XYZ file of C-alpha atoms in Angstrom:
772
model
C 57.238 145.216 113.902
C 55.328 148.814 115.235
C 53.868 151.348 114.039
C 51.276 151.863 111.824
C 47.985 150.041 109.854
C 48.921 150.262 106.271
C 46.224 149.505 104.157
C 44.292 147.016 102.751
C 45.970 145.065 106.207
C 42.452 142.928 106.688
C 41.632 141.097 103.397
C 45.404 140.678 103.332
C 45.501 138.943 106.757
C 44.744 135.558 106.280
C 46.593 134.508 103.047
C 48.378 132.305 103.168
C 52.060 133.059 101.443
C 50.507 136.768 100.893
C 51.795 139.820 102.361
C 52.805 140.384 105.659
C 53.836 136.861 105.510
C 57.817 135.880 104.997
C 57.881 132.879 103.019
C 60.195 130.455 101.799
C 62.293 132.210 98.785
C 62.013 130.201 95.567
C 65.937 130.431 95.168
C 67.280 130.055 99.045
C 68.462 126.841 99.630
C 69.130 126.518 95.830
C 72.557 129.067 97.069
C 72.783 128.189 100.144
C 73.474 124.408 98.557
C 75.991 126.471 95.879
C 72.991 124.908 92.931
C 71.502 128.208 92.392
C 72.614 128.539 88.428
C 74.322 132.478 87.749
C 75.787 133.570 84.671
C 79.340 132.669 85.342
C 77.866 129.545 84.855
C 76.008 129.136 81.783
C 76.700 127.271 79.845
C 76.287 126.303 74.804
C 77.434 124.015 72.239
C 80.115 124.822 70.446
C 81.106 128.107 72.907
C 83.581 130.429 72.502
C 84.412 132.369 75.221
C 85.403 136.192 75.375
C 88.002 138.450 76.971
C 88.047 142.580 76.682
C 91.832 144.348 76.223
C 92.747 147.018 78.421
C 93.966 150.214 78.619
C 96.900 150.205 81.395
C 97.070 154.391 81.046
C 94.259 156.404 83.038
C 94.994 159.494 79.568
C 96.276 158.137 76.485
C 95.173 158.779 73.495
C 95.668 155.944 70.224
C 97.795 156.245 67.417
C 96.821 152.668 66.035
C 95.949 149.377 67.169
C 97.581 145.470 65.518
C 95.704 142.946 65.462
C 96.972 141.154 63.224
C 99.715 139.093 66.267
C 96.452 138.305 67.547
C 94.036 136.447 65.157
C 97.540 134.416 64.087
C 97.380 132.359 67.898
C 95.381 129.478 66.824
C 91.772 128.564 67.897
C 91.313 132.693 67.533
C 88.133 133.618 65.398
C 87.669 137.151 66.468
C 89.695 140.680 67.293
C 87.376 143.155 66.962
C 88.073 146.980 68.151
C 85.817 150.192 67.430
C 86.181 150.356 63.954
C 83.909 147.022 64.210
C 81.261 149.028 65.624
C 78.308 148.385 63.537
C 75.912 150.902 64.988
C 76.372 153.868 67.063
C 80.042 153.989 68.372
C 79.443 155.624 72.287
C 76.120 154.856 74.996
C 75.573 155.299 78.204
C 72.184 155.132 80.189
C 71.157 158.766 80.226
C 73.910 160.535 77.967
C 75.924 157.425 75.106
C 79.183 159.149 76.091
C 81.104 155.933 76.490
C 82.617 154.064 74.442
C 82.293 151.068 73.145
C 85.489 150.476 72.776
C 87.795 153.320 73.086
C 87.330 155.009 70.014
C 90.831 157.488 69.310
C 91.553 157.933 72.605
C 91.435 156.243 76.330
C 89.928 158.563 79.695
C 90.708 155.963 82.450
C 92.983 152.773 84.018
C 90.536 150.184 82.762
C 89.613 150.957 79.692
C 87.923 148.363 77.003
C 89.937 148.354 73.751
C 89.431 145.053 71.247
C 87.945 142.386 72.413
C 89.141 138.803 71.337
C 86.295 135.320 70.670
C 88.394 131.230 71.058
C 87.678 128.352 71.641
C 88.958 128.540 75.475
C 89.346 131.921 78.156
C 92.911 130.884 77.823
C 93.482 130.954 74.652
C 91.710 134.173 74.916
C 93.599 135.922 77.800
C 96.620 135.276 75.568
C 95.796 136.714 72.194
C 94.901 140.498 74.082
C 98.168 140.041 75.008
C 99.728 140.068 71.386
C 97.675 143.113 70.387
C 99.866 145.836 70.388
C 98.602 149.430 70.968
C 100.349 153.037 69.749
C 99.782 155.235 72.943
C 100.569 158.789 73.448
C 100.453 158.923 76.935
C 98.191 162.639 78.698
C 98.473 163.491 81.877
C 95.363 162.069 83.983
C 93.340 164.684 85.722
C 92.388 163.020 88.597
C 91.623 165.820 90.750
C 88.423 166.903 91.312
C 89.358 170.574 92.454
C 90.797 170.647 89.503
C 88.505 169.269 87.488
C 85.938 171.786 88.868
C 88.554 174.706 88.125
C 88.642 172.725 84.400
C 86.170 173.343 83.315
C 85.631 169.683 82.971
C 81.747 169.872 85.318
C 79.094 167.119 84.622
C 76.120 169.132 86.894
C 75.805 171.743 88.792
C 72.861 171.320 90.872
C 72.140 174.357 93.575
C 69.557 174.508 96.170
C 68.592 178.307 97.743
C 65.333 177.999 100.216
C 65.629 181.825 102.687
C 67.593 184.627 103.495
C 71.113 183.423 102.126
C 72.909 186.358 103.980
C 71.083 184.609 107.025
C 72.903 184.830 110.655
C 72.879 182.648 113.432
C 74.082 182.577 116.856
C 76.257 180.130 116.919
C 78.400 179.018 113.459
C 80.298 175.099 113.956
C 82.288 174.062 110.109
C 83.148 171.199 108.766
C 85.621 169.980 105.579
C 84.191 166.183 105.113
C 86.101 163.186 102.583
C 83.931 160.109 101.760
C 86.839 158.020 99.315
C 85.773 155.552 96.706
C 83.424 152.498 97.500
C 83.221 149.263 95.478
C 79.554 147.630 95.579
C 81.687 143.823 95.875
C 79.164 142.009 94.962
C 80.526 138.404 94.608
C 79.599 137.239 91.146
C 81.436 138.954 88.715
C 80.383 140.559 85.659
C 79.248 137.492 83.016
C 77.209 136.268 80.334
C 75.983 134.638 77.346
C 75.415 135.544 73.702
C 73.322 133.668 71.520
C 73.347 134.741 67.231
C 69.723 134.245 65.993
C 68.361 132.884 63.205
C 66.926 136.314 62.215
C 70.191 138.131 62.516
C 69.424 139.245 65.744
C 70.889 138.319 68.901
C 69.886 135.919 72.025
C 71.947 137.608 75.661
C 71.370 136.065 78.946
C 72.686 138.355 81.570
C 73.138 139.310 85.316
C 71.509 143.387 85.008
C 69.562 145.361 87.392
C 67.786 146.800 83.854
C 67.210 145.402 80.717
C 65.413 146.837 79.455
C 68.166 149.956 78.920
C 71.037 147.249 78.209
C 68.388 146.167 75.468
C 68.494 149.941 74.301
C 72.184 150.605 73.747
C 72.933 147.052 72.742
C 70.846 147.211 70.224
C 72.036 150.852 68.356
C 75.787 149.653 69.280
C 74.498 147.044 67.324
C 72.989 148.497 64.676
C 69.764 146.448 65.160
C 66.171 147.069 65.452
C 65.906 146.987 69.265
C 63.215 143.907 68.325
C 65.772 142.049 67.085
C 67.398 142.370 70.141
C 66.148 139.438 73.769
C 67.471 139.985 77.080
C 66.722 137.145 79.611
C 68.133 137.807 83.327
C 70.302 135.185 84.219
C 71.461 134.739 87.936
C 72.421 137.659 89.748
C 74.605 137.092 92.256
C 74.753 140.664 93.961
C 74.162 144.546 91.914
C 74.282 147.778 94.067
C 74.599 149.644 91.522
C 77.468 148.019 89.249
C 74.846 146.340 86.994
C 73.063 149.288 85.462
C 75.416 150.737 83.863
C 76.799 148.198 80.477
C 79.729 146.300 81.322
C 80.494 142.362 78.530
C 76.712 142.852 77.096
C 77.942 144.399 73.333
C 81.020 143.023 73.776
C 79.591 139.558 73.866
C 76.988 140.418 71.048
C 79.193 142.223 68.833
C 81.778 138.864 68.902
C 78.484 136.452 69.036
C 77.551 138.370 65.185
C 80.665 138.538 63.768
C 81.893 134.504 64.553
C 77.862 133.253 63.707
C 78.025 131.826 67.684
C 77.888 131.476 71.491
C 80.053 133.946 72.835
C 80.096 133.605 76.462
C 82.420 136.474 79.139
C 83.559 136.673 82.359
C 85.604 138.919 84.360
C 87.524 138.551 86.496
C 87.520 139.746 90.305
C 90.870 142.102 88.714
C 88.755 143.228 85.776
C 85.659 143.373 87.637
C 86.911 146.099 90.101
C 87.783 148.125 86.646
C 84.404 147.234 84.647
C 82.035 148.361 86.665
C 81.392 152.129 88.486
C 82.290 152.999 91.562
C 80.806 155.770 94.616
C 81.833 158.520 94.241
C 84.320 160.261 96.055
C 83.122 163.229 97.690
C 84.414 166.438 99.613
C 81.916 168.365 101.244
C 82.988 171.334 103.515
C 79.491 172.521 105.714
C 78.533 175.417 107.761
C 75.025 175.231 110.301
C 74.020 178.141 111.913
C 72.051 177.804 115.117
C 70.040 179.474 117.531
C 72.288 179.314 121.778
C 69.435 176.927 122.524
C 70.332 174.015 119.404
C 67.900 175.389 117.298
C 68.980 175.699 112.761
C 68.888 178.780 111.153
C 70.544 178.226 108.248
C 72.503 175.701 106.160
C 75.749 176.092 103.489
C 77.102 173.560 102.400
C 79.680 172.582 99.359
C 79.509 169.316 97.198
C 81.970 167.940 94.971
C 81.946 164.247 93.681
C 83.747 163.106 91.564
C 82.199 161.281 88.596
C 85.621 159.424 86.858
C 85.956 159.855 83.040
C 82.266 159.011 81.538
C 79.260 160.567 82.730
C 77.273 157.168 84.288
C 74.342 158.692 86.293
C 76.779 161.556 87.763
C 73.677 163.297 87.363
C 71.355 162.005 89.743
C 73.963 161.167 92.501
C 74.941 164.975 91.870
C 71.316 165.658 92.308
C 70.171 163.685 95.559
C 73.842 164.755 97.334
C 72.088 168.405 96.874
C 67.962 168.423 97.700
C 69.382 165.665 100.160
C 71.556 167.404 101.597
C 70.438 168.853 104.716
C 69.365 165.704 106.129
C 65.908 165.387 107.821
C 65.702 168.415 109.486
C 63.939 171.820 109.848
C 66.150 174.558 108.136
C 64.034 177.843 107.091
C 68.152 179.305 105.159
C 69.775 176.321 103.114
C 72.371 177.381 100.268
C 73.693 173.989 98.712
C 75.442 174.066 95.361
C 76.352 170.082 95.257
C 78.999 169.480 91.433
C 79.731 166.194 89.946
C 82.944 166.667 87.510
C 84.671 164.437 85.589
C 88.062 163.204 86.356
C 90.625 160.593 84.834
C 89.569 158.170 87.781
C 87.485 154.999 87.589
C 83.745 155.886 85.876
C 81.751 155.895 89.254
C 77.799 155.520 88.804
C 74.507 154.389 91.000
C 75.934 152.530 94.379
C 73.968 152.290 97.788
C 71.900 155.427 98.341
C 73.388 157.314 95.419
C 74.450 160.333 96.353
C 72.597 160.116 99.855
C 75.007 157.599 101.406
C 78.097 161.222 101.025
C 75.513 163.742 101.825
C 74.765 161.989 105.512
C 78.489 162.170 106.678
C 79.354 165.580 106.204
C 75.479 167.289 107.802
C 75.793 164.071 110.305
C 78.698 165.245 111.537
C 77.704 168.410 111.876
C 75.108 168.121 114.179
C 77.566 166.936 116.512
C 79.036 169.778 116.205
C 75.976 171.758 116.704
C 75.554 169.289 119.653
C 78.842 170.022 121.520
C 78.761 173.534 121.119
C 75.377 173.978 122.226
C 75.172 171.563 125.272
C 73.359 169.042 124.058
C 73.563 165.396 123.845
C 73.295 164.515 120.099
C 69.825 163.030 120.071
C 68.254 166.128 122.267
C 69.862 168.243 118.782
C 68.831 165.710 115.854
C 64.840 165.140 118.232
C 65.131 169.802 118.268
C 65.184 170.091 114.331
C 63.585 166.799 113.778
C 61.666 166.739 110.173
C 58.087 165.887 110.571
C 54.477 164.870 108.493
C 53.831 168.436 106.778
C 57.427 169.398 107.106
C 59.487 170.752 104.439
C 62.661 169.758 102.324
C 65.242 172.713 101.089
C 63.204 171.459 97.351
C 60.808 173.442 99.332
C 58.288 169.984 98.707
C 56.114 169.167 101.574
C 56.529 166.240 103.304
C 53.010 164.579 102.431
C 53.875 161.108 103.957
C 54.667 159.986 107.402
C 58.170 161.376 108.695
C 59.125 159.696 112.519
C 62.305 161.438 112.723
C 62.091 161.400 116.278
C 60.639 158.801 117.254
C 63.064 156.514 114.865
C 65.842 158.469 116.938
C 64.924 157.727 121.018
C 63.722 153.979 119.556
C 67.362 153.899 119.285
C 68.406 155.695 122.451
C 66.393 153.571 123.681
C 67.462 150.403 123.646
C 69.442 148.906 126.639
C 72.605 149.577 126.226
C 74.944 146.253 125.374
C 77.057 144.824 128.120
C 80.683 146.953 129.201
C 83.314 145.239 128.400
C 84.830 141.959 128.925
C 88.489 140.021 129.402
C 87.581 137.946 126.498
C 89.993 138.778 124.000
C 87.286 137.139 121.065
C 85.712 140.628 121.700
C 88.031 142.909 121.687
C 89.584 144.846 119.399
C 91.866 143.017 118.434
C 90.092 138.984 117.974
C 92.101 136.006 118.879
C 95.751 137.299 117.839
C 95.072 139.020 121.745
C 96.753 142.491 121.087
C 94.292 144.666 123.440
C 93.760 144.735 127.037
C 90.743 145.489 129.078
C 92.513 149.177 129.914
C 93.147 149.997 126.535
C 89.839 149.757 125.653
C 87.242 152.676 125.662
C 84.196 152.555 124.616
C 81.532 155.396 122.585
C 78.393 155.241 121.526
C 77.511 157.244 117.750
C 73.661 158.766 116.785
C 72.954 158.691 113.060
C 69.255 159.486 110.752
C 69.518 160.151 107.462
C 67.242 160.531 104.521
C 67.063 159.076 101.293
C 64.289 158.922 97.648
C 62.380 156.622 96.442
C 62.100 155.876 92.867
C 63.367 157.490 89.963
C 63.158 161.527 90.025
C 63.028 164.663 88.457
C 59.896 163.562 86.171
C 61.743 160.900 85.262
C 59.027 158.467 82.872
C 59.017 155.549 86.511
C 56.963 152.804 85.207
C 56.609 149.462 85.549
C 54.434 146.806 83.215
C 53.527 143.502 84.339
C 51.995 140.595 82.970
C 49.359 138.304 85.518
C 47.693 135.460 83.747
C 45.436 132.768 85.526
C 44.859 129.713 84.602
C 44.140 126.234 85.267
C 46.856 124.175 85.436
C 46.192 120.320 86.502
C 42.797 121.586 87.184
C 44.073 123.820 90.587
C 43.380 127.200 89.772
C 47.332 128.471 88.784
C 48.635 132.300 88.030
C 51.036 132.778 85.622
C 53.334 137.062 87.043
C 55.358 137.690 84.152
C 57.254 140.980 84.485
C 60.702 142.471 83.421
C 62.184 142.887 86.996
C 65.477 142.215 87.982
C 65.700 139.752 91.290
C 69.172 141.205 91.861
C 69.512 138.968 95.312
C 66.386 141.041 97.893
C 64.478 138.107 96.929
C 62.080 140.689 94.361
C 60.659 137.765 92.872
C 58.423 136.129 96.089
C 57.157 139.581 96.440
C 55.381 139.146 93.363
C 54.070 135.812 94.156
C 52.862 137.523 97.375
C 50.957 140.118 96.139
C 50.174 137.859 93.238
C 48.019 135.541 96.340
C 46.989 138.803 98.090
C 44.447 140.018 95.544
C 43.541 136.344 93.392
C 43.454 134.485 96.346
C 44.982 131.301 94.789
C 47.980 129.185 96.359
C 49.700 128.080 93.000
C 51.885 131.193 91.522
C 54.252 130.672 89.123
C 56.954 134.567 88.425
C 59.180 133.740 84.812
C 61.930 134.631 84.204
C 62.539 138.270 83.525
C 63.576 139.440 79.640
C 62.260 141.723 77.546
C 59.337 139.257 75.971
C 56.980 142.331 78.657
C 57.100 145.800 78.354
C 59.899 147.870 81.296
C 59.863 147.910 84.377
C 62.527 149.775 84.991
C 66.082 148.567 87.102
C 66.497 147.602 90.766
C 67.694 150.264 91.872
C 66.077 153.713 94.073
C 64.806 151.407 96.338
C 61.882 150.737 93.642
C 61.123 147.867 92.380
C 58.627 146.846 95.343
C 56.663 150.104 95.082
C 56.386 149.416 91.329
C 56.371 146.416 90.449
C 55.029 145.727 92.997
C 52.204 148.678 91.430
C 51.788 146.716 88.796
C 51.030 143.451 89.562
C 48.593 144.298 92.026
C 47.194 146.417 88.959
C 47.660 143.132 86.344
C 46.108 141.413 89.048
C 43.162 143.479 89.463
C 42.827 144.089 86.131
C 42.206 139.902 86.326
C 39.184 140.106 88.827
C 37.838 143.001 86.126
C 38.198 139.879 84.022
C 36.531 138.072 85.503
C 33.521 139.360 86.894
C 32.626 140.824 83.333
C 33.136 136.812 83.119
C 30.372 136.384 85.576
C 27.626 138.545 83.518
C 28.794 137.639 80.759
C 29.656 139.911 78.967
C 32.621 140.823 76.879
C 36.140 138.978 78.459
C 33.070 135.429 78.987
C 34.603 133.284 77.271
C 39.107 132.426 76.975
C 41.714 134.161 76.140
C 39.077 137.494 75.149
C 39.703 138.464 79.325
C 43.111 140.051 77.972
C 44.035 143.265 77.801
C 45.886 146.664 79.064
C 45.379 148.763 82.191
C 47.357 151.805 81.338
C 47.873 154.930 83.635
C 47.178 154.049 87.466
C 46.471 150.823 87.111
C 43.598 152.096 90.176
C 41.284 148.846 89.297
C 39.020 146.537 92.188
C 37.742 144.230 90.636
C 34.234 145.247 91.349
C 34.713 145.090 94.203
C 35.380 141.198 93.714
C 37.438 138.896 96.484
C 38.820 135.536 95.677
C 39.472 133.443 98.739
C 39.562 129.876 98.809
C 38.579 129.213 95.410
C 35.352 130.710 95.594
C 34.633 134.184 94.499
C 32.944 136.686 96.707
C 31.422 140.214 96.227
C 32.161 143.070 98.552
C 29.291 141.869 100.517
C 30.507 138.141 101.109
C 28.329 136.392 99.070
C 29.489 133.465 96.790
C 29.201 134.578 93.436
C 30.618 130.715 91.754
C 33.712 129.095 91.894
C 36.791 130.029 90.658
C 37.275 126.922 88.606
C 34.304 126.412 86.409
C 35.319 130.495 85.641
C 38.109 129.357 84.286
C 36.905 126.420 83.069
C 36.735 128.704 79.825
C 39.747 129.867 79.317
C 42.271 131.202 81.637
C 42.068 135.322 82.007
C 45.631 136.958 81.493
C 46.066 140.926 81.482
C 48.903 143.142 81.766
C 49.133 146.439 83.699
C 51.291 149.044 83.056
C 51.810 151.823 86.945
C 53.607 155.186 87.467
C 53.673 156.745 90.781
C 52.233 159.802 91.032
C 53.875 162.131 88.897
C 57.454 164.493 89.954
C 59.136 167.024 87.990
C 62.513 169.378 87.638
C 64.698 170.955 90.122
C 64.314 174.352 89.418
C 68.131 174.653 87.845
C 68.536 178.477 89.439
C 66.751 177.542 92.831
C 66.898 173.522 93.228
C 62.780 174.140 94.740
C 60.553 172.040 92.711
C 58.673 168.510 93.611
C 61.194 165.518 92.471
C 60.617 163.453 94.695
C 58.382 160.978 95.199
C 58.623 159.300 98.402
C 60.828 159.708 101.609
C 62.250 157.184 103.015
C 64.349 157.414 106.953
C 66.483 155.104 109.357
C 68.274 156.145 112.691
C 71.472 154.232 114.382
C 73.005 153.746 117.521
C 76.888 152.345 117.318
C 78.353 151.344 119.690
C 82.288 150.927 119.851
C 85.422 149.779 121.929
C 88.341 151.334 120.932
C 92.030 150.229 121.191
C 93.372 153.932 120.543
C 96.621 152.861 121.390
C 97.090 150.406 118.608
C 94.555 151.889 116.356
C 91.726 149.262 116.222
C 87.948 149.090 116.508
C 85.875 146.355 116.811
C 81.595 147.470 116.783
C 80.115 146.062 119.662
C 75.782 146.742 118.603
C 74.686 148.865 116.643
C 70.022 149.477 117.054
C 68.587 151.066 113.752
C 65.211 151.732 113.564
C 63.640 152.424 109.641
C 59.803 152.883 109.367
C 59.263 150.406 106.015
C 55.621 152.221 105.206
C 54.503 148.449 105.005
C 56.284 145.255 105.511
C 55.549 142.949 102.766
C 58.122 140.009 103.445
C 58.969 140.610 107.354
C 62.223 138.596 107.680
C 63.553 140.315 104.121
C 62.437 144.232 105.723
C 65.310 143.159 108.444
C 67.242 141.175 106.078
C 67.483 143.865 103.950
C 68.340 146.101 107.116
C 70.913 144.158 108.101
C 72.540 143.570 105.162
C 72.130 147.468 104.323
C 73.980 147.890 107.893
C 76.890 145.801 106.716
C 77.656 147.682 103.526
C 77.988 151.027 105.946
C 80.107 149.806 108.454
C 82.285 148.577 105.919
C 82.545 152.412 104.784
C 82.966 153.481 107.955
C 85.946 151.387 108.898
C 87.257 149.614 105.647
C 86.442 149.957 102.370
C 88.074 152.047 100.199
C 89.273 151.580 96.269
C 92.921 153.324 96.674
C 93.032 155.242 93.735
C 97.627 156.770 93.231
C 96.975 158.782 89.558
C 94.099 157.651 88.011
C 95.604 153.422 89.510
C 93.544 150.953 91.233
C 95.702 149.560 93.896
C 94.036 146.970 95.234
C 91.815 144.829 93.059
C 90.810 142.175 95.345
C 89.187 141.346 98.254
C 92.299 140.179 99.446
C 93.833 144.263 99.350
C 89.317 145.790 99.576
C 88.216 144.542 103.266
C 84.996 143.587 102.874
C 83.482 142.934 106.205
C 83.219 139.589 107.477
C 80.677 137.379 110.164
C 83.252 138.307 112.718
C 82.952 141.564 111.614
C 79.799 142.286 112.105
C 78.208 143.038 114.912
C 74.409 141.971 116.864
C 72.285 144.051 115.408
C 69.200 145.112 117.322
C 66.537 146.395 114.221
C 63.049 148.236 115.376
C 60.733 148.619 112.522
C 57.893 151.048 111.748
C 54.564 150.456 109.583
C 53.828 154.222 109.323
C 52.059 153.770 105.740
C 52.067 155.717 103.342
C 48.878 157.016 101.803
C 50.234 156.926 98.206
C 51.691 154.230 97.475
C 50.566 150.182 96.549
C 49.760 148.630 100.556
C 51.134 151.776 101.934
C 54.851 150.517 101.317
C 58.175 152.750 101.767
C 61.642 151.835 99.830
C 63.479 149.567 102.273
C 66.899 148.580 100.878
C 69.164 152.124 101.232
C 68.906 154.340 103.959
C 70.387 150.791 106.201
C 73.154 151.580 104.293
C 73.114 155.397 104.452
C 73.106 156.696 108.098
C 75.127 153.490 109.395
C 78.672 155.025 108.412
C 78.551 158.434 110.014
C 76.816 157.511 113.855
C 79.969 154.357 113.272
C 82.234 157.455 113.450
C 80.330 159.502 115.628
C 80.524 156.747 118.332
C 84.673 156.045 117.588
C 85.239 160.425 117.835
C 82.886 159.832 121.103
C 85.374 157.863 122.334
C 88.564 158.900 120.887
C 88.100 162.813 120.686
C 89.465 163.052 117.581
C 88.103 164.763 114.439
C 87.639 161.448 112.380
C 86.298 163.319 108.919
C 86.875 161.104 106.699
C 85.569 157.154 105.916
C 86.810 154.736 106.146
C 88.798 156.067 109.367
C 91.920 154.076 109.286
C 94.139 152.822 111.937
C 97.122 155.246 112.043
C 93.785 158.434 111.837
C 93.435 157.030 115.934
C 97.369 157.035 116.177
C 98.470 159.845 115.224
C 101.046 158.271 111.966
C 99.142 159.395 109.061
């Protein structure tokens, strides 16, 4: 790790398994051995199986649904349509426009029309095939330009700063396209709904946001929120696609109708239509600069295809707009970003959330500008690099470190990988032996990206944590309970690390996330370590404060009287109290008591709700405003070998540098950077849902390709730790930035090797051979 020192490092340094360490993940060995229980492994006695009838048409009205033939199948216990939804028939994260089950029309191929519960999964699927639906097929709207012209606008975000008529000596323009990428998580949508004796339902589900699910499920069921209780089941990957509902309401409806537990598990093809995807984009850019490469203006038009329903499209559009010129100083900015409805599959959250699409556009432009003014790709970026105190196109001042130039220089100065050899395994054709060394051309490309962290535009973004310190078997033990979803990122480990650091105890138990504790928000926007980490820290410090009171014999001196609640920023320091090695000391290091003795009077429990500093909405006319909490930066240098004749590419090496503020868990940080980079590689070279006339043509991992171990190259990683003064422990969100700049760096390297413009991702073989 390189860089500055985060706050409180001295106190943290001696805590075994605490902040800055890389303890073993409790789920790691189980997952490696195949013993971890994912949501698709759930089971209950007397359980039924649910299945979904989905529309075969991208756009149609529904004249009639006949469920009689399905009900006649032996073993079928229920067949439900929209008429059987007892509460709200529409749901959505922000806009309730998506039907629980199609009401009188379908707007994308794969939209749920009816659901079945049966005593065997094959019986349920057979019954689904017997439901008769009379459709009147309509011509789908699948072109986002036509959708925009036809008034199907979801949101328009303008950004206006400086002189809209500014002129420049050097002008470069380009149009770029980004295909529809899938999150491609390995664990399909699945869960188990169990009817409760009080008329409610217990739902065990793989999700990213328990309380958002709870709110939407309760509204659809027509039940009070407290009667819908959710627990997090094992999650097999997420990357944004689990923010929206899938089978949650359907399984709950069937369980309440039949009075029996109902399990639903999507097959792989169904999963591809059962969740949102990354927004395809059309990006048009014009960059004006001086002859020495200093940016004068950027003008951009960004069009995002949101598919059939709203989901998170408004926020994705805002990100694409506000981050649309990249991490650069630009005095004059005109950006118009649009999101539209089409009859394509719904799009929503995916790692990078609007910043990925924009980065491919503005970084492609920076390479064109470098060529036009005679600078190398790093020079032109460093010359325009944003720095701390710089001003974003929205007028927001970057208050924390912004090491844009330093990150670029770090990847530039890394040693180059070895030259092309004659080992066929190291050539673009691989062991197929289709490429010879003399056919190979090498290229190097650079890119850097910017991403906001946490929710933006005035959203009331908070997280809640409950921490209980007690004696178990005579040993001080901390129990941490939040509703934060562990989706594979290592959050359970991070919560335990924070508790060990703050409370000085070795034994920490992290409870299963559920809705019996306050909301922790979504596991998205690179926010959970920041937000839930902040809440756990605040709750732990409240526990320390309660121990101070107990030492003094004041309120909270006995038993559970110490339980309480902290609201707001949670800036409680326990009166300078420090816990380490089972000894309680004051700020001067004097021993005040023994923790075991203090806890002999009973447990201490505190709940904290923690918020980041406030944001505000973008001005609807100018796009000005302090919309974001924090900015994160990552840079990449990609080295590729290309066989232009066959259209084959091998990524030889990727060097990356990222500022993480504070590495709470260094090993997990590296894993996030490497994993995010691999996902960016996928978008650059292979990952695209092929959608034609509203129909996904490749809904399988046979035809939707993701990088394998043979595709992912060696990665050289530099991690800076430049503390953000506003963040817990100075940390900075880590998960999304590496995905953002990996894609344009790889494409830039292919351009350098071939001289081709390559204005679309993923880059296909036919783009290199000139055959398509």
